[in-house]
Structures are given as structure tokens and as C-alpha cells.
GROMACS .gro file of C-alpha atoms in nm:
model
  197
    1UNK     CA    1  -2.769   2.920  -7.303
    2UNK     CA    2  -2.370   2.815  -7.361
    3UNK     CA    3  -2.305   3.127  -7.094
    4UNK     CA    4  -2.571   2.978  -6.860
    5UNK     CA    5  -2.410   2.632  -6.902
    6UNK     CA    6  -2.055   2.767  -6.861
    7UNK     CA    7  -2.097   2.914  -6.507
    8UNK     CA    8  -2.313   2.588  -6.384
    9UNK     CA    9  -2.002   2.360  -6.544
   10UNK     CA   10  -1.756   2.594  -6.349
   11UNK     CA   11  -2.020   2.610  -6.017
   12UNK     CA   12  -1.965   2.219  -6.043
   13UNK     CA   13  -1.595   2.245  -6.079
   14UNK     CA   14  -1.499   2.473  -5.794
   15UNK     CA   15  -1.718   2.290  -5.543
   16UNK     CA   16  -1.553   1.954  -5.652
   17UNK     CA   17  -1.233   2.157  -5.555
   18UNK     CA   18  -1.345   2.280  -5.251
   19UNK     CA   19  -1.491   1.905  -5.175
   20UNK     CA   20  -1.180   1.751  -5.213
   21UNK     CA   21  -0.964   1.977  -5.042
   22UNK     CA   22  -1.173   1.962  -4.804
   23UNK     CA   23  -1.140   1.620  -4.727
   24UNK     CA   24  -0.813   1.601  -4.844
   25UNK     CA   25  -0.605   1.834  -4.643
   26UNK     CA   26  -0.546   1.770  -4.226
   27UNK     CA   27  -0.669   1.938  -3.978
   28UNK     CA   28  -0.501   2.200  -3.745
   29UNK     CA   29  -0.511   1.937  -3.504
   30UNK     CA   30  -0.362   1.681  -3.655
   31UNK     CA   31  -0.087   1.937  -3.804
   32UNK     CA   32  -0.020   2.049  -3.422
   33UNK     CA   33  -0.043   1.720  -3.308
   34UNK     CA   34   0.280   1.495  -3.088
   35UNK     CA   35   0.505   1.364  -3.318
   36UNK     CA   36   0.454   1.028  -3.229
   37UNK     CA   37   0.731   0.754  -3.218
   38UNK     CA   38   0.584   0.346  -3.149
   39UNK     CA   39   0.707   0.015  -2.987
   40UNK     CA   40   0.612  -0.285  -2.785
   41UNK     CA   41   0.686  -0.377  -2.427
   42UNK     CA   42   1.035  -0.417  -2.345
   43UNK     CA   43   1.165  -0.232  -2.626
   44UNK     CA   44   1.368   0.078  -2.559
   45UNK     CA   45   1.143   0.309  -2.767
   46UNK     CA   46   1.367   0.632  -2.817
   47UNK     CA   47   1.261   1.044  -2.954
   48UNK     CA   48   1.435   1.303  -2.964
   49UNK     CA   49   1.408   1.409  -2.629
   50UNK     CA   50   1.359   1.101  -2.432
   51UNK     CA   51   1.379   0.696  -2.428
   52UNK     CA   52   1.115   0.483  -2.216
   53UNK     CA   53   1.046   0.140  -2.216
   54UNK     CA   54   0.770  -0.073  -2.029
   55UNK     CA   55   0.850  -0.416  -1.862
   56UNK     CA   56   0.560  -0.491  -1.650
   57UNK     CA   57   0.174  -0.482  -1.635
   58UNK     CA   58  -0.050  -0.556  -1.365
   59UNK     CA   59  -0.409  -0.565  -1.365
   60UNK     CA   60  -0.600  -0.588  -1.051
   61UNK     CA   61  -0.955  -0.482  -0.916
   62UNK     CA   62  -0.823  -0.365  -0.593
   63UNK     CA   63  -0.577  -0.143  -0.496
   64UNK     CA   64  -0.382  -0.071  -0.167
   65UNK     CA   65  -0.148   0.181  -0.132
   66UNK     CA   66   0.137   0.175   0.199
   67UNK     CA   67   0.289   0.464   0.293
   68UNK     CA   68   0.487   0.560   0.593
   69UNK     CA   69   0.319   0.221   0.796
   70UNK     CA   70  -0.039   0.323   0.698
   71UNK     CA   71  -0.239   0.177   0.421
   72UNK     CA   72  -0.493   0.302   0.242
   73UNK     CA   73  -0.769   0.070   0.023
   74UNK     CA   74  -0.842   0.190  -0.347
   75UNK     CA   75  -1.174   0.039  -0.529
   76UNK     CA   76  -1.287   0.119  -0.829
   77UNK     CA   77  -1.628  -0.002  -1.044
   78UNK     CA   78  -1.331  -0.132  -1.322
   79UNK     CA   79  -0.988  -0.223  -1.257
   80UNK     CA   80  -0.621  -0.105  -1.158
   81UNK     CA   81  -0.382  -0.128  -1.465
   82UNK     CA   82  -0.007  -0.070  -1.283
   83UNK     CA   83   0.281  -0.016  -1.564
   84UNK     CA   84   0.641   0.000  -1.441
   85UNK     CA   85   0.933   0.083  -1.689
   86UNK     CA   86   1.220   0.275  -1.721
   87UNK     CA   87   1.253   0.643  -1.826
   88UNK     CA   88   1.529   0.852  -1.929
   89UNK     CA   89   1.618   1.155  -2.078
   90UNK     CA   90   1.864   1.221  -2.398
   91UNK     CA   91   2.032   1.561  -2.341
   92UNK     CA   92   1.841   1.775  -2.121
   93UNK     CA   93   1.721   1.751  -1.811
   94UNK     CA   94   1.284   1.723  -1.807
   95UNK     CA   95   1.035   1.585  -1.674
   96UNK     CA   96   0.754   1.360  -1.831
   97UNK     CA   97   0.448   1.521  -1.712
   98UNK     CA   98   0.170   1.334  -1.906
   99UNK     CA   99   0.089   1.018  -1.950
  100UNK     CA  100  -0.233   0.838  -2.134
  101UNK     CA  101  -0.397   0.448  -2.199
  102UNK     CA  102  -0.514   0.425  -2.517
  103UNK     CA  103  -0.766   0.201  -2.549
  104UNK     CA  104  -0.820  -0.017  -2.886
  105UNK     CA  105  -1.136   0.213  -2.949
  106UNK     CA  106  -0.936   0.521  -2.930
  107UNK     CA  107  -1.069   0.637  -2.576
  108UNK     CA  108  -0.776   0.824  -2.356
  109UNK     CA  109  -0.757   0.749  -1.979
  110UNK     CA  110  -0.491   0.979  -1.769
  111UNK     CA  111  -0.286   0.850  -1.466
  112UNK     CA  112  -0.518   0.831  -1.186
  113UNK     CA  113  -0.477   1.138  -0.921
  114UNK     CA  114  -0.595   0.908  -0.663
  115UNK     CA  115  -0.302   0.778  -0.554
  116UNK     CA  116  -0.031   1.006  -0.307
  117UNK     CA  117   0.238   1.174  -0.464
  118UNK     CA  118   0.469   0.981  -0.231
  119UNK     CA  119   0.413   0.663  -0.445
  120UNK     CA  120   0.651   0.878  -0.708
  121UNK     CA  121   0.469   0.810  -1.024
  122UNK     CA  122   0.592   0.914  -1.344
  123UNK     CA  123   0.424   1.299  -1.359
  124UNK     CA  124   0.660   1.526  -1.237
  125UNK     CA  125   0.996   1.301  -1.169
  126UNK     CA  126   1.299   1.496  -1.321
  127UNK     CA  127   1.526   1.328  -1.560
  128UNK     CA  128   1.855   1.341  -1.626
  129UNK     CA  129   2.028   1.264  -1.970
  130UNK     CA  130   2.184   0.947  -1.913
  131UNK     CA  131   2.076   0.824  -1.606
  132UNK     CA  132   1.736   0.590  -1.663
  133UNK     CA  133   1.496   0.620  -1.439
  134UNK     CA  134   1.202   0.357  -1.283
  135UNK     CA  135   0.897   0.511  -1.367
  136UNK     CA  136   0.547   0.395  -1.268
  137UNK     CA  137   0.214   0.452  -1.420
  138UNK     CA  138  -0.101   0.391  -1.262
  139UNK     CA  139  -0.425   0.426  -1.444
  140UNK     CA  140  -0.795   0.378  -1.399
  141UNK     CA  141  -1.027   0.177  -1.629
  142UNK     CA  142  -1.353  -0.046  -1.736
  143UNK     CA  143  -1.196  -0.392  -1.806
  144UNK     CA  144  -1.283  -0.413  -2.160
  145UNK     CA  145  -1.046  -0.083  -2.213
  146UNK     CA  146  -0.754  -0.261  -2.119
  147UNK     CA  147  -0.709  -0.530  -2.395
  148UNK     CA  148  -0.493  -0.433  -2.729
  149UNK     CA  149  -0.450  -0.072  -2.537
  150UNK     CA  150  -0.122   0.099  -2.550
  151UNK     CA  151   0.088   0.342  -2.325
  152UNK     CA  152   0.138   0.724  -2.454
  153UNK     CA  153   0.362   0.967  -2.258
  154UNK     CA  154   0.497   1.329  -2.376
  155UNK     CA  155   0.651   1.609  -2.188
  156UNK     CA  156   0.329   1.791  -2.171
  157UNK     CA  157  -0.027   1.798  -2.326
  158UNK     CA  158   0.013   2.152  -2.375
  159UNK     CA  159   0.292   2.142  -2.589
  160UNK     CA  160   0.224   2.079  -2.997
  161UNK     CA  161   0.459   1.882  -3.238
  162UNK     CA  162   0.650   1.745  -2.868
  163UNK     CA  163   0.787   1.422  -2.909
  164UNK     CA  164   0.525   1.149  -2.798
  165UNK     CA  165   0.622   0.785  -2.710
  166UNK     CA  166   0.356   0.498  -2.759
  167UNK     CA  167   0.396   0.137  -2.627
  168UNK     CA  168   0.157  -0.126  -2.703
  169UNK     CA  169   0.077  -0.313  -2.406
  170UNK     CA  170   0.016  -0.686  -2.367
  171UNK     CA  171  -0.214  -0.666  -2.081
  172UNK     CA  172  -0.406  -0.986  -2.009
  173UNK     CA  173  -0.679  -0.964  -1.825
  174UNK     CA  174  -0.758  -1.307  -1.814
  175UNK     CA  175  -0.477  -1.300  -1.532
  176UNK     CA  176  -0.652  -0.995  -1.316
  177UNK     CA  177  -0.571  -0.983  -0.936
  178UNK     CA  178  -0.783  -0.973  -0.710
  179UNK     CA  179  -0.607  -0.707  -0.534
  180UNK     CA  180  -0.235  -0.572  -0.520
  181UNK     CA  181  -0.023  -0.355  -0.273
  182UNK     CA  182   0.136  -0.052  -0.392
  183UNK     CA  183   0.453  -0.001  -0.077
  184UNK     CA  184   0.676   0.309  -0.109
  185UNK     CA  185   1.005   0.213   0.027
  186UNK     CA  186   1.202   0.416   0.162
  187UNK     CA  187   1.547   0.328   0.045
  188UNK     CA  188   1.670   0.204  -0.259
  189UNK     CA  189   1.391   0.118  -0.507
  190UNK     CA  190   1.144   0.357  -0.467
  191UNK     CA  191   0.795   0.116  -0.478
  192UNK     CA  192   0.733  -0.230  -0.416
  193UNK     CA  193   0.431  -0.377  -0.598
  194UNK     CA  194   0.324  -0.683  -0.387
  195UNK     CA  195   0.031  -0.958  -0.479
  196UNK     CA  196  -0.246  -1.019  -0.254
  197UNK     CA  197  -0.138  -1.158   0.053
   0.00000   0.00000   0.00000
């Protein structure tokens, strides 16, 4: 009977172990995961590798792109969220290949591929330490993911415990356009972003 009782009382123990360990310990994925560093908009929000910093939303239903004296219209069943900022790298020269919206839920959107590469947006442009860089982000969205969302951009997805920046962004979409123009200039600043005309 005390033998019986002594293997059910150490049964009981070692699952209580194994429970709380369980629920205790982090995951492989949140062990691999970016190495995230936070701000807010127009705060110079620097890692290891990098320093951005956001100074401009725009929120718009429509989208129109100019290129070369042609433009092209962009709809969409949600909205246009355009983020401009300023990107630069610390002591090697990379490039910022990835770049999210985090919703206030949690839900990830990516840059939009919808736009031409002549545009310049932020995947891809090459950075150089000390010289910052204009970088613009265009993403994709329902409305409702756009308030209390924030900005996330890293080297690449593919690469675990890389630096990760995260802005919070004070988008209002009270203030949506009904359309804006997207120009790619071609000297000086690289884009324009125009209202509707």
C-alpha cells in the first residue's frame, strides 16, 4: 500500500515538473527570434547594425504610381499606408531587405510587391555606414489594421537573433486620402509623394 502510494505521489510529482517546464521554458522560436529594439516616430531608433527612424505616414485608399511620364492607378478593397524615414547603416555596408506592419492584433503585413522597383522602396537599397538614407515603405491593408500598428524592419527574415527595429506608428485614419501620387524623380530626391490633385 505505502509502495503503491509512493510511485502515484512521485507519478504526481514528475508530471507537475514536466507541466511547468513545460509552460515555463520558451520556445525555439522565440529563442531564435530578432532581437528586437523599440521607438516612436521621429525617434532615431538605433541596433547594432543599423539606425532608422520614421517621419511620415500617409493613409490613402488610392494609389497612383508615375514613372518615366506614365502613371499607373493602384486600388485596393482596404487602404495604402505610405511610411517615409530615414535609414542608415552603423559599420557595414547592408541592405534592409524586410520590412513588416504590425497590426495591434498581432497580424504581419509585408511591403506590397505591387508597386515598380523604380519607386526605390526600402527592400534591397544598400547602405552605407554613415551616410542616412530616405527610405520608403509601402504596405497594403484593411483599415482597421492600421490604428495602434507599428513598423518592423530587419536585414532579413531568414536570419535568427538579427537585429530588428520596431516603430510605433501614429497613423490616423480619421485623416485618409482619398487618393495620393507616388512620382519617382529623377534627380535629387528620389520620390515625390503628392495629394490628390
Amino acid at each position: 500500500m505505502i509502495g503503491t502510494l509512493r510511485t502515484a505521489l512521485a507519478l504526481l510529482f514528475a508530471a507537475a515538473v514536466l507541466y511547468g517546464l513545460q509552460h515555463t521554458r520558451p520556445r525555439y522560436s522565440q529563442i531564435t527570434s530578432p532581437i528586437v529594439t523599440t521607438g516612436g516616430m521621429n525617434e532615431r531608433v538605433q541596433t547594432g547594425n543599423f539606425a532608422l527612424s520614421l517621419d511620415s505616414v500617409r493613409v490613402a485608399r488610392a494609389l497612383d504610381v508615375e514613372t518615366f511620364g506614365k502613371t499607373k492607378a493602384y486600388t485596393t478593397p482596404g487602404v495604402w499606408v505610405v511610411v517615409e524615414g530615414t535609414a542608415e547603416a552603423r559599420y557595414e555596408t547592408l541592405s534592409l531587405t524586410s520590412a513588416d506592419w504590425i497590426s495591434k492584433a498581432g497580424v504581419r503585413y509585408t511591403l506590397t510587391d505591387r508597386i515598380p522597383a523604380t519607386i526605390e522602396m526600402l527592400p534591397g537599397d544598400v547602405n552605407q555606414p554613415g551616410l542616412p538614407r530616405r527610405a520608403l515603405l509601402v504596405f497594403e491593408m484593411p483599415q482597421e489594421a492600421v490604428a495602434g500598428g507599428a513598423v518592423a524592419v530587419t536585414r532579413s527574415k531568414l536570419s535568427p537573433l538579427d537585429d530588428e527595429v520596431q516603430i510605433a506608428v501614429d497613423a490616423d485614419t480619421d485623416r485618409t486620402e482619398p487618393k495620393i501620387t507616388l512620382r519617382r524623380n529623377n534627380e535629387g530626391f528620389p520620390w515625390t509623394i503628392l495629394p490628390q490633385r
